[in-house]
mmCIF file of C-alpha atoms in Angstrom:
data_model
loop_
_atom_site.group_PDB
_atom_site.id
_atom_site.type_symbol
_atom_site.label_atom_id
_atom_site.label_comp_id
_atom_site.label_asym_id
_atom_site.label_seq_id
_atom_site.Cartn_x
_atom_site.Cartn_y
_atom_site.Cartn_z
ATOM 1 C CA MET T 1 -91.952 49.805 61.036
ATOM 2 C CA THR T 2 -91.936 46.215 59.978
ATOM 3 C CA ARG T 3 -90.795 44.443 56.786
ATOM 4 C CA ARG T 4 -94.386 44.005 55.639
ATOM 5 C CA ASN T 5 -95.330 47.622 56.445
ATOM 6 C CA PRO T 6 -92.402 49.968 55.519
ATOM 7 C CA ILE T 7 -94.487 53.160 56.051
ATOM 8 C CA GLY T 8 -94.808 52.559 59.751
ATOM 9 C CA PRO T 9 -97.804 52.331 62.058
ATOM 10 C CA LEU T 10 -100.842 54.452 61.230
ATOM 11 C CA ILE T 11 -101.725 57.319 63.560
ATOM 12 C CA TYR T 12 -105.318 57.607 64.574
ATOM 13 C CA ASP T 13 -106.940 60.931 63.618
ATOM 14 C CA SER T 14 -110.193 61.712 65.327
ATOM 15 C CA ASP T 15 -110.894 64.788 63.071
ATOM 16 C CA ILE T 16 -109.992 63.392 59.697
ATOM 17 C CA GLU T 17 -112.312 65.717 57.768
ATOM 18 C CA GLY T 18 -110.651 68.789 59.169
ATOM 19 C CA THR T 19 -107.246 67.396 58.294
ATOM 20 C CA VAL T 20 -108.330 66.917 54.678
ATOM 21 C CA ARG T 21 -109.542 70.516 54.465
ATOM 22 C CA ARG T 22 -106.247 71.821 55.806
ATOM 23 C CA ASN T 23 -104.252 69.796 53.297
ATOM 24 C CA CYS T 24 -106.348 71.106 50.410
ATOM 25 C CA ARG T 25 -105.769 74.717 51.481
ATOM 26 C CA GLU T 26 -102.013 74.163 51.573
ATOM 27 C CA ILE T 27 -102.034 72.657 48.100
ATOM 28 C CA ARG T 28 -103.961 75.650 46.729
ATOM 29 C CA ARG T 29 -101.512 78.071 48.318
ATOM 30 C CA SER T 30 -98.551 76.291 46.738
ATOM 31 C CA LEU T 31 -100.171 76.373 43.301
ATOM 32 C CA ASN T 32 -100.922 80.073 43.556
ATOM 33 C CA TYR T 33 -97.323 80.732 44.552
ATOM 34 C CA ILE T 34 -96.007 78.921 41.468
ATOM 35 C CA GLU T 35 -98.299 80.919 39.168
ATOM 36 C CA GLU T 36 -97.172 84.168 40.731
ATOM 37 C CA GLU T 37 -93.519 83.228 40.203
ATOM 38 C CA GLN T 38 -94.149 82.486 36.502
ATOM 39 C CA GLU T 39 -95.923 85.809 36.033
ATOM 40 C CA VAL T 40 -92.997 87.615 37.618
ATOM 41 C CA GLU T 41 -90.504 85.893 35.304
ATOM 42 C CA THR T 42 -92.595 86.734 32.220
ATOM 43 C CA SER T 43 -92.871 90.373 33.141
ATOM 44 C CA THR T 44 -89.156 90.518 33.827
ATOM 45 C CA THR T 45 -88.376 89.083 30.374
ATOM 46 C CA GLU T 46 -90.647 91.593 28.668
ATOM 47 C CA GLU T 47 -89.038 94.458 30.533
ATOM 48 C CA MET T 48 -85.579 93.257 29.495
ATOM 49 C CA ALA T 49 -86.671 93.011 25.851
ATOM 50 C CA GLU T 50 -88.005 96.548 25.982
ATOM 51 C CA ASN T 51 -84.833 97.865 27.551
ATOM 52 C CA SER T 52 -82.522 96.031 25.048
ATOM 53 C CA PRO T 53 -84.003 96.263 21.494
ATOM 54 C CA LEU T 54 -82.926 93.856 18.712
ATOM 55 C CA PRO T 55 -80.320 94.851 16.138
ATOM 56 C CA PRO T 56 -81.682 96.677 13.070
ATOM 57 C CA GLU T 57 -80.710 93.911 10.634
ATOM 58 C CA VAL T 58 -82.648 91.349 12.699
ATOM 59 C CA VAL T 59 -85.689 93.593 12.833
ATOM 60 C CA GLU T 60 -85.398 94.235 9.062
ATOM 61 C CA ASN T 61 -85.210 90.526 8.265
ATOM 62 C CA HIS T 62 -88.322 89.821 10.321
ATOM 63 C CA ALA T 63 -90.220 92.794 8.977
ATOM 64 C CA PRO T 64 -92.698 92.132 6.163
ATOM 65 C CA ARG T 65 -91.199 92.759 2.712
ATOM 66 C CA THR T 66 -92.959 94.592 -0.088
ATOM 67 C CA MET T 67 -92.966 93.758 -3.798
ATOM 68 C CA TYR T 68 -90.320 96.403 -4.404
ATOM 69 C CA ASP T 69 -88.053 94.730 -1.846
ATOM 70 C CA TYR T 70 -88.187 91.474 -3.794
ATOM 71 C CA ALA T 71 -87.311 93.244 -7.089
ATOM 72 C CA LYS T 72 -84.579 95.472 -5.650
ATOM 73 C CA PRO T 73 -81.040 94.341 -6.616
ATOM 74 C CA ASN T 74 -78.389 93.764 -3.990
ATOM 75 C CA LEU T 75 -74.736 92.766 -3.783
ATOM 76 C CA THR T 76 -75.434 89.141 -2.926
ATOM 77 C CA GLY T 77 -75.069 87.889 -6.525
ATOM 78 C CA THR T 78 -71.854 89.810 -7.215
ATOM 79 C CA GLU T 79 -69.700 88.092 -4.627
ATOM 80 C CA SER T 80 -66.775 86.062 -5.901
ATOM 81 C CA SER T 81 -66.711 82.292 -5.976
ATOM 82 C CA ILE T 82 -63.222 82.365 -4.424
ATOM 83 C CA VAL T 83 -62.764 82.790 -0.686
ATOM 84 C CA ARG T 84 -59.368 84.442 -0.427
ATOM 85 C CA PRO T 85 -57.341 83.450 2.638
ATOM 86 C CA ASP T 86 -56.649 86.059 5.273
ATOM 87 C CA ILE T 87 -53.197 87.622 5.255
ATOM 88 C CA ALA T 88 -51.405 88.566 8.451
ATOM 89 C CA ALA T 89 -48.934 90.873 6.725
ATOM 90 C CA ASN T 90 -50.057 94.487 6.742
ATOM 91 C CA ASN T 91 -47.801 95.540 3.859
ATOM 92 C CA PHE T 92 -49.135 93.003 1.348
ATOM 93 C CA GLU T 93 -49.683 94.425 -2.130
ATOM 94 C CA LEU T 94 -49.908 92.948 -5.624
ATOM 95 C CA LYS T 95 -47.698 94.942 -7.937
ATOM 96 C CA PRO T 96 -49.409 96.366 -11.039
ATOM 97 C CA ASN T 97 -46.527 95.068 -13.157
ATOM 98 C CA THR T 98 -47.269 91.520 -12.053
ATOM 99 C CA ILE T 99 -50.942 91.815 -12.966
ATOM 100 C CA GLN T 100 -50.018 93.369 -16.302
ATOM 101 C CA MET T 101 -47.615 90.520 -17.113
ATOM 102 C CA ILE T 102 -50.306 87.944 -16.389
ATOM 103 C CA GLN T 103 -52.872 89.760 -18.519
ATOM 104 C CA GLN T 104 -50.402 90.066 -21.372
ATOM 105 C CA PHE T 105 -48.555 86.725 -21.426
ATOM 106 C CA VAL T 106 -50.679 84.222 -19.452
ATOM 107 C CA GLN T 107 -54.242 84.275 -20.768
ATOM 108 C CA PHE T 108 -56.838 81.530 -21.163
ATOM 109 C CA ASP T 109 -60.046 82.045 -23.172
ATOM 110 C CA GLY T 110 -61.627 78.635 -22.720
ATOM 111 C CA LEU T 111 -61.430 77.656 -26.393
ATOM 112 C CA GLN T 112 -61.484 74.053 -27.571
ATOM 113 C CA ASP T 113 -57.908 74.023 -28.868
ATOM 114 C CA GLU T 114 -56.360 75.545 -25.721
ATOM 115 C CA ASP T 115 -54.364 73.418 -23.288
ATOM 116 C CA PRO T 116 -55.425 73.946 -19.643
ATOM 117 C CA ASN T 117 -52.371 72.104 -18.299
ATOM 118 C CA ASN T 118 -50.074 74.378 -20.247
ATOM 119 C CA HIS T 119 -51.924 77.418 -18.906
ATOM 120 C CA LEU T 120 -51.522 76.270 -15.298
ATOM 121 C CA ALA T 121 -47.828 75.564 -15.862
ATOM 122 C CA ASN T 122 -47.230 79.041 -17.292
ATOM 123 C CA PHE T 123 -49.218 80.658 -14.486
ATOM 124 C CA LEU T 124 -47.301 78.872 -11.730
ATOM 125 C CA GLU T 125 -44.009 79.636 -13.460
ATOM 126 C CA LEU T 126 -44.763 83.346 -13.322
ATOM 127 C CA CYS T 127 -45.998 83.210 -9.716
ATOM 128 C CA ASP T 128 -42.805 81.457 -8.602
ATOM 129 C CA THR T 129 -40.738 84.472 -9.640
ATOM 130 C CA PHE T 130 -41.598 86.342 -6.422
ATOM 131 C CA LYS T 131 -42.216 85.553 -2.763
ATOM 132 C CA ILE T 132 -43.788 87.671 -0.011
ATOM 133 C CA ASN T 133 -42.990 87.135 3.651
ATOM 134 C CA GLY T 134 -45.982 86.097 5.706
ATOM 135 C CA VAL T 135 -48.122 85.331 2.645
ATOM 136 C CA SER T 136 -48.875 81.757 1.584
ATOM 137 C CA ASP T 137 -48.736 80.527 -1.988
ATOM 138 C CA ASP T 138 -52.467 79.763 -1.958
ATOM 139 C CA ALA T 139 -53.236 83.374 -1.072
ATOM 140 C CA ILE T 140 -51.148 84.639 -3.989
ATOM 141 C CA HIS T 141 -52.454 82.081 -6.498
ATOM 142 C CA LEU T 142 -56.122 82.594 -5.619
ATOM 143 C CA ARG T 143 -55.765 86.365 -5.935
ATOM 144 C CA LEU T 144 -53.893 86.337 -9.248
ATOM 145 C CA PHE T 145 -55.597 83.464 -11.063
ATOM 146 C CA PRO T 146 -58.780 85.407 -12.028
ATOM 147 C CA PHE T 147 -56.569 87.880 -13.924
ATOM 148 C CA SER T 148 -55.364 85.035 -16.173
ATOM 149 C CA LEU T 149 -58.883 84.234 -17.429
ATOM 150 C CA ARG T 150 -60.951 86.129 -19.975
ATOM 151 C CA ASN T 151 -64.042 85.775 -22.177
ATOM 152 C CA LYS T 152 -65.764 82.411 -21.646
ATOM 153 C CA ALA T 153 -63.295 81.238 -19.012
ATOM 154 C CA LYS T 154 -63.917 84.330 -16.874
ATOM 155 C CA GLN T 155 -67.664 83.879 -17.243
ATOM 156 C CA TRP T 156 -67.325 80.284 -16.060
ATOM 157 C CA LEU T 157 -65.429 81.360 -12.929
ATOM 158 C CA ASN T 158 -68.054 83.976 -12.085
ATOM 159 C CA SER T 159 -70.863 81.445 -12.557
ATOM 160 C CA LEU T 160 -69.603 79.168 -9.770
ATOM 161 C CA PRO T 161 -71.401 79.317 -6.406
ATOM 162 C CA ARG T 162 -70.059 82.036 -4.179
ATOM 163 C CA GLY T 163 -67.520 80.882 -1.647
ATOM 164 C CA SER T 164 -67.210 77.430 -3.231
ATOM 165 C CA ILE T 165 -63.415 77.664 -3.691
ATOM 166 C CA THR T 166 -61.268 78.014 -0.592
ATOM 167 C CA THR T 167 -57.935 76.420 -1.616
ATOM 168 C CA TRP T 168 -55.715 76.380 -4.690
ATOM 169 C CA GLU T 169 -56.196 72.628 -4.993
ATOM 170 C CA GLN T 170 -59.953 73.088 -5.353
ATOM 171 C CA MET T 171 -59.361 75.780 -7.967
ATOM 172 C CA THR T 172 -57.150 73.576 -10.152
ATOM 173 C CA GLU T 173 -59.487 70.606 -9.756
ATOM 174 C CA LYS T 174 -62.534 72.549 -10.927
ATOM 175 C CA PHE T 175 -60.568 74.213 -13.728
ATOM 176 C CA LEU T 176 -59.226 70.945 -15.160
ATOM 177 C CA LEU T 177 -62.571 69.209 -14.748
ATOM 178 C CA LYS T 178 -64.207 71.964 -16.802
ATOM 179 C CA TYR T 179 -61.666 72.288 -19.627
ATOM 180 C CA PHE T 180 -60.238 68.757 -19.703
ATOM 181 C CA SER T 181 -63.317 66.612 -20.102
ATOM 182 C CA PRO T 182 -63.214 62.789 -20.128
ATOM 183 C CA ALA T 183 -63.941 62.851 -23.873
ATOM 184 C CA LYS T 184 -60.857 64.983 -24.489
ATOM 185 C CA THR T 185 -58.771 62.665 -22.329
ATOM 186 C CA ALA T 186 -59.961 59.631 -24.286
ATOM 187 C CA LYS T 187 -59.120 61.318 -27.598
ATOM 188 C CA LEU T 188 -55.585 62.230 -26.511
ATOM 189 C CA ARG T 189 -54.985 58.725 -25.181
ATOM 190 C CA ASN T 190 -56.126 57.321 -28.502
ATOM 191 C CA ASP T 191 -53.734 59.663 -30.339
ATOM 192 C CA ILE T 192 -50.868 58.376 -28.205
ATOM 193 C CA SER T 193 -51.671 54.699 -28.630
ATOM 194 C CA SER T 194 -52.209 55.043 -32.411
ATOM 195 C CA PHE T 195 -49.030 57.018 -33.088
ATOM 196 C CA VAL T 196 -47.556 56.459 -36.587
ATOM 197 C CA GLN T 197 -44.544 58.124 -38.191
ATOM 198 C CA MET T 198 -45.411 60.104 -41.329
ATOM 199 C CA ASP T 199 -43.841 59.486 -44.722
ATOM 200 C CA LEU T 200 -41.620 62.579 -44.932
ATOM 201 C CA GLU T 201 -41.144 62.907 -41.170
ATOM 202 C CA THR T 202 -37.632 62.555 -39.781
ATOM 203 C CA PHE T 203 -36.750 60.545 -36.702
ATOM 204 C CA TYR T 204 -36.254 63.700 -34.652
ATOM 205 C CA ASP T 205 -39.590 65.241 -35.715
ATOM 206 C CA ALA T 206 -41.456 61.998 -35.009
ATOM 207 C CA TRP T 207 -40.002 61.711 -31.507
ATOM 208 C CA GLU T 208 -40.767 65.354 -30.695
ATOM 209 C CA ARG T 209 -44.351 64.982 -31.898
ATOM 210 C CA TYR T 210 -44.789 61.870 -29.776
ATOM 211 C CA LYS T 211 -43.471 63.623 -26.667
ATOM 212 C CA ASP T 212 -45.807 66.539 -27.345
ATOM 213 C CA LEU T 213 -48.765 64.139 -27.285
ATOM 214 C CA LEU T 214 -47.599 62.868 -23.899
ATOM 215 C CA ARG T 215 -47.236 66.401 -22.544
ATOM 216 C CA ARG T 216 -50.712 67.401 -23.683
ATOM 217 C CA CYS T 217 -52.220 64.618 -21.570
ATOM 218 C CA PRO T 218 -50.196 64.279 -18.339
ATOM 219 C CA HIS T 219 -52.762 61.903 -16.837
ATOM 220 C CA HIS T 220 -52.572 59.434 -19.736
ATOM 221 C CA GLY T 221 -51.703 56.635 -17.297
ATOM 222 C CA LEU T 222 -49.278 54.863 -19.651
ATOM 223 C CA PRO T 223 -46.214 53.362 -17.939
ATOM 224 C CA LEU T 224 -42.748 54.135 -19.241
ATOM 225 C CA TRP T 225 -42.251 50.755 -20.894
ATOM 226 C CA LEU T 226 -45.517 51.094 -22.833
ATOM 227 C CA GLN T 227 -44.554 54.584 -23.997
ATOM 228 C CA GLY T 228 -41.303 53.293 -25.498
ATOM 229 C CA GLN T 229 -42.973 50.281 -27.068
ATOM 230 C CA THR T 230 -45.728 52.406 -28.634
ATOM 231 C CA PHE T 231 -43.187 54.701 -30.261
ATOM 232 C CA TYR T 232 -41.035 51.781 -31.448
ATOM 233 C CA ASN T 233 -44.024 50.057 -33.062
ATOM 234 C CA GLY T 234 -45.260 53.272 -34.679
ATOM 235 C CA VAL T 235 -42.127 54.283 -36.595
ATOM 236 C CA LYS T 236 -41.416 53.217 -40.175
ATOM 237 C CA PRO T 237 -39.613 49.893 -40.810
ATOM 238 C CA SER T 238 -36.499 51.710 -41.996
ATOM 239 C CA THR T 239 -36.429 53.791 -38.804
ATOM 240 C CA ARG T 240 -37.016 50.691 -36.678
ATOM 241 C CA GLN T 241 -34.115 48.959 -38.402
ATOM 242 C CA LEU T 242 -31.927 51.994 -37.751
ATOM 243 C CA ILE T 243 -32.836 51.915 -34.050
ATOM 244 C CA ASP T 244 -32.039 48.210 -33.755
ATOM 245 C CA SER T 245 -28.708 48.690 -35.503
ATOM 246 C CA ALA T 246 -27.741 51.508 -33.169
ATOM 247 C CA ALA T 247 -28.860 49.450 -30.158
ATOM 248 C CA SER T 248 -26.508 46.585 -31.176
ATOM 249 C CA GLY T 249 -29.213 44.077 -31.926
ATOM 250 C CA THR T 250 -32.644 45.020 -30.643
ATOM 251 C CA LEU T 251 -34.177 47.671 -28.434
ATOM 252 C CA ASN T 252 -36.109 45.099 -26.410
ATOM 253 C CA ASN T 253 -32.961 44.111 -24.495
ATOM 254 C CA LYS T 254 -32.854 47.482 -22.715
ATOM 255 C CA THR T 255 -34.743 48.590 -19.626
ATOM 256 C CA PRO T 256 -37.573 51.145 -20.007
ATOM 257 C CA GLU T 257 -35.416 53.921 -18.554
ATOM 258 C CA ALA T 258 -32.461 53.040 -20.797
ATOM 259 C CA THR T 259 -34.780 52.787 -23.809
ATOM 260 C CA TYR T 260 -36.148 56.282 -23.218
ATOM 261 C CA GLU T 261 -32.666 57.775 -22.811
ATOM 262 C CA PHE T 262 -31.377 55.915 -25.876
ATOM 263 C CA ILE T 263 -34.186 57.205 -28.115
ATOM 264 C CA GLU T 264 -33.691 60.739 -26.784
ATOM 265 C CA GLU T 265 -29.945 60.646 -27.501
ATOM 266 C CA MET T 266 -30.444 59.119 -30.938
ATOM 267 C CA SER T 267 -33.059 61.737 -31.809
ATOM 268 C CA LEU T 268 -30.737 64.577 -30.812
ATOM 269 C CA ASN T 269 -27.925 63.093 -32.895
ATOM 270 C CA ASN T 270 -30.253 62.809 -35.890
ATOM 271 C CA TYR T 271 -31.249 66.465 -35.497
ATOM 272 C CA GLN T 272 -27.629 67.624 -35.392
ATOM 273 C CA TRP T 273 -26.726 65.743 -38.584
ATOM 274 C CA GLN T 274 -29.878 67.070 -40.225
ATOM 275 C CA VAL T 275 -28.846 70.666 -39.493
ATOM 276 C CA ARG T 276 -25.318 70.132 -40.802
ATOM 277 C CA ARG T 277 -26.479 68.600 -44.077
ATOM 278 C CA THR T 278 -29.102 71.240 -44.788
ATOM 279 C CA LYS T 279 -28.237 73.262 -47.908
ATOM 280 C CA PRO T 280 -28.089 77.035 -47.548
ATOM 281 C CA THR T 281 -30.835 78.898 -49.326
ATOM 282 C CA LYS T 282 -29.174 82.314 -49.399
ATOM 283 C CA ALA T 283 -27.234 81.637 -52.633
ATOM 284 C CA ALA T 284 -30.433 80.722 -54.466
ATOM 285 C CA SER T 285 -32.000 83.973 -53.365
ATOM 286 C CA VAL T 286 -29.042 85.958 -54.716
ATOM 287 C CA PHE T 287 -29.246 84.122 -58.030
ATOM 288 C CA ASN T 288 -32.942 84.832 -58.375
ATOM 289 C CA LEU T 289 -32.323 88.488 -57.632
ATOM 290 C CA ASP T 290 -29.612 88.675 -60.298
ATOM 291 C CA ALA T 291 -31.876 87.054 -62.880
ATOM 292 C CA VAL T 292 -34.658 89.513 -62.154
ATOM 293 C CA THR T 293 -32.202 92.396 -62.437
ATOM 294 C CA MET T 294 -30.988 91.179 -65.841
ATOM 295 C CA LEU T 295 -34.522 90.879 -67.190
ATOM 296 C CA SER T 296 -35.317 94.350 -65.908
ATOM 297 C CA ASN T 297 -32.291 95.785 -67.696
ATOM 298 C CA GLN T 298 -33.379 94.133 -70.945
ATOM 299 C CA VAL T 299 -36.922 95.422 -70.736
ATOM 300 C CA HIS T 300 -35.894 98.980 -69.867
ATOM 301 C CA PRO T 301 -34.617 99.996 -73.370
ATOM 302 C CA VAL T 302 -37.697 98.500 -74.991
ATOM 303 C CA MET T 303 -39.907 100.553 -72.725
ATOM 304 C CA GLN T 304 -37.912 103.644 -73.649
ATOM 305 C CA CYS T 305 -38.401 102.854 -77.355
ATOM 306 C CA ASP T 306 -42.149 102.411 -76.961
ATOM 307 C CA THR T 307 -42.619 105.586 -74.981
ATOM 308 C CA ASN T 308 -40.543 107.747 -77.360
ATOM 309 C CA GLY T 309 -42.877 110.260 -79.046
ATOM 310 C CA GLY T 310 -42.624 112.001 -82.398
ATOM 311 C CA GLY T 311 -41.505 115.296 -80.888
ATOM 312 C CA VAL T 312 -38.294 113.751 -79.462
ATOM 313 C CA SER T 313 -35.475 112.811 -81.799
ATOM 314 C CA ASN T 314 -33.729 109.550 -81.086
ATOM 315 C CA THR T 315 -31.213 108.136 -83.532
ATOM 316 C CA GLU T 316 -30.964 104.762 -81.829
ATOM 317 C CA TYR T 317 -34.714 104.164 -81.508
ATOM 318 C CA PRO T 318 -36.756 105.902 -84.254
ATOM 319 C CA PRO T 319 -40.180 107.294 -83.445
ATOM 320 C CA TYR T 320 -43.178 105.076 -83.670
ATOM 321 C CA ASN T 321 -45.162 105.453 -86.984
ATOM 322 C CA PRO T 322 -48.344 103.376 -87.205
ATOM 323 C CA SER T 323 -48.793 103.868 -90.995
ATOM 324 C CA VAL T 324 -45.381 102.370 -91.796
ATOM 325 C CA GLU T 325 -46.107 99.474 -89.534
ATOM 326 C CA ASN T 326 -49.458 98.840 -91.261
ATOM 327 C CA GLU T 327 -47.839 98.865 -94.728
ATOM 328 C CA GLN T 328 -45.227 96.408 -93.560
ATOM 329 C CA VAL T 329 -47.897 94.184 -92.185
ATOM 330 C CA HIS T 330 -49.899 94.339 -95.404
ATOM 331 C CA TYR T 331 -46.794 93.559 -97.418
ATOM 332 C CA MET T 332 -45.936 90.559 -95.291
ATOM 333 C CA GLY T 333 -49.508 89.372 -95.544
ATOM 334 C CA ASN T 334 -49.644 89.730 -99.318
ATOM 335 C CA THR T 335 -46.281 88.065 -99.908
ATOM 336 C CA PHE T 336 -47.618 84.637 -99.220
ATOM 337 C CA LYS T 337 -50.995 85.214 -100.876
ATOM 338 C CA SER T 338 -51.235 84.925 -104.690
ATOM 339 C CA GLN T 339 -53.469 87.611 -106.248
ATOM 340 C CA ASN T 340 -54.257 87.270 -110.031
ATOM 341 C CA ASN T 341 -56.602 90.231 -110.218
ATOM 342 C CA PRO T 342 -56.033 91.863 -113.677
ATOM 343 C CA TYR T 343 -57.427 95.166 -112.390
ATOM 344 C CA SER T 344 -55.231 95.480 -109.303
ATOM 345 C CA ASN T 345 -52.940 98.471 -108.737
ATOM 346 C CA THR T 346 -49.787 96.322 -108.587
ATOM 347 C CA TYR T 347 -48.317 93.996 -111.152
ATOM 348 C CA ASN T 348 -49.249 90.332 -111.014
ATOM 349 C CA PRO T 349 -49.548 87.466 -113.521
ATOM 350 C CA GLY T 350 -53.204 88.303 -114.037
ATOM 351 C CA TRP T 351 -52.300 91.414 -116.040
ATOM 352 C CA LYS T 352 -51.859 89.296 -119.158
ATOM 353 C CA ASN T 353 -55.631 88.861 -119.230
ATOM 354 C CA HIS T 354 -56.219 92.635 -119.088
ATOM 355 C CA PRO T 355 -57.619 93.910 -122.447
ATOM 356 C CA ASN T 356 -55.127 96.797 -122.550
ATOM 357 C CA PHE T 357 -52.086 94.752 -121.633
ATOM 358 C CA SER T 358 -52.720 91.508 -123.520
ATOM 359 C CA TRP T 359 -49.787 90.142 -125.468
ATOM 360 C CA GLY T 360 -49.657 90.110 -129.313
ATOM 361 C CA GLY T 361 -51.708 93.273 -129.774
ATOM 362 C CA GLN T 362 -54.919 91.450 -129.127
ATOM 363 C CA GLY T 363 -56.191 94.514 -127.419
ATOM 364 C CA ASN T 364 -56.324 96.489 -130.758
ATOM 365 C CA GLN T 365 -58.248 93.825 -132.758
ATOM 366 C CA ARG T 366 -61.931 94.155 -133.000
ATOM 367 C CA GLN T 367 -63.713 91.421 -131.265
ATOM 368 C CA GLN T 368 -66.001 89.266 -133.372
ATOM 369 C CA PRO T 369 -69.672 89.748 -132.625
ATOM 370 C CA PRO T 370 -71.561 86.793 -131.395
ATOM 371 C CA PRO T 371 -73.729 84.829 -133.833
ATOM 372 C CA ASN T 372 -77.143 86.239 -134.887
ATOM 373 C CA PHE T 373 -76.062 89.732 -133.783
ATOM 374 C CA GLN T 374 -77.301 92.643 -135.926
ATOM 375 C CA GLN T 375 -75.188 95.836 -135.929
#
């Protein structure tokens, strides 16, 4: 073997044709052996498949389906959208009283005027009243929360993709995103920034209404200093002057924390004085009752007089006679009306013109006939 020829020296073969034939036979034998090995492996695999059949569900899934199979209902669409965590405790049980309390006191219908944050706060407050060893809070919350929804809210929860909620954080995120839309957030933020004290609204009522607006939108994003400034600018000038006087100059000299505490304390003091100076209304109710009683006592004898019939004798209230009343009415009507009818049944100045009652005996004299009258 040299550097130029790494294979080595060539060996002379006097029967080269025979050598080629032998090499070809060996190659054919090796190929036939490989094919036989593959056939053996294939037959072995088929035998194993025959001896170990596939599970029935796999065979059913691969079997051709009929039209009835496509129209047949199944339980796939009835699965819950909540994946409830596994619980290691074997004695875990939700008490019926707990479920009944949630269905009675903590309910959310999904209406426009309902507060989803308030619903979550009430739900968590009730769930915090009990603890179970070996059970996480997420497992309890995810199992009890569907009982707090009804009507449209329950339909929304059932419409979510199955298994899409695995944690309590995902549940609250989807719930608030559904029932606290960006448009509602923008409206509540606008109500906070445009706060104005009403004409007949006291300082205490104005402050409580402003805090209620802040509670209804916890994610308003307003810092504490801007909250105090918005309320200070929204009150009436007289209320603003009262705040500055109580703050010994101006409210702007205080820190945001001190400003919030000062307004809270001043509001509570205003409420206490308002309660003390409120007039009692019970005396007015007693007076009105006495007045009604007096009027009833006055009307009672009159009603007895009107209902007294002719068959019952009553010396104090005589029986009702419509003919006497009509004569009295006619008399009162004729008193102020002058009647000079000479032929009336009662005396009046017109009787002097009556032929039988004329003065001076003119009724007995024969009247003169008119001219050109022949008897």
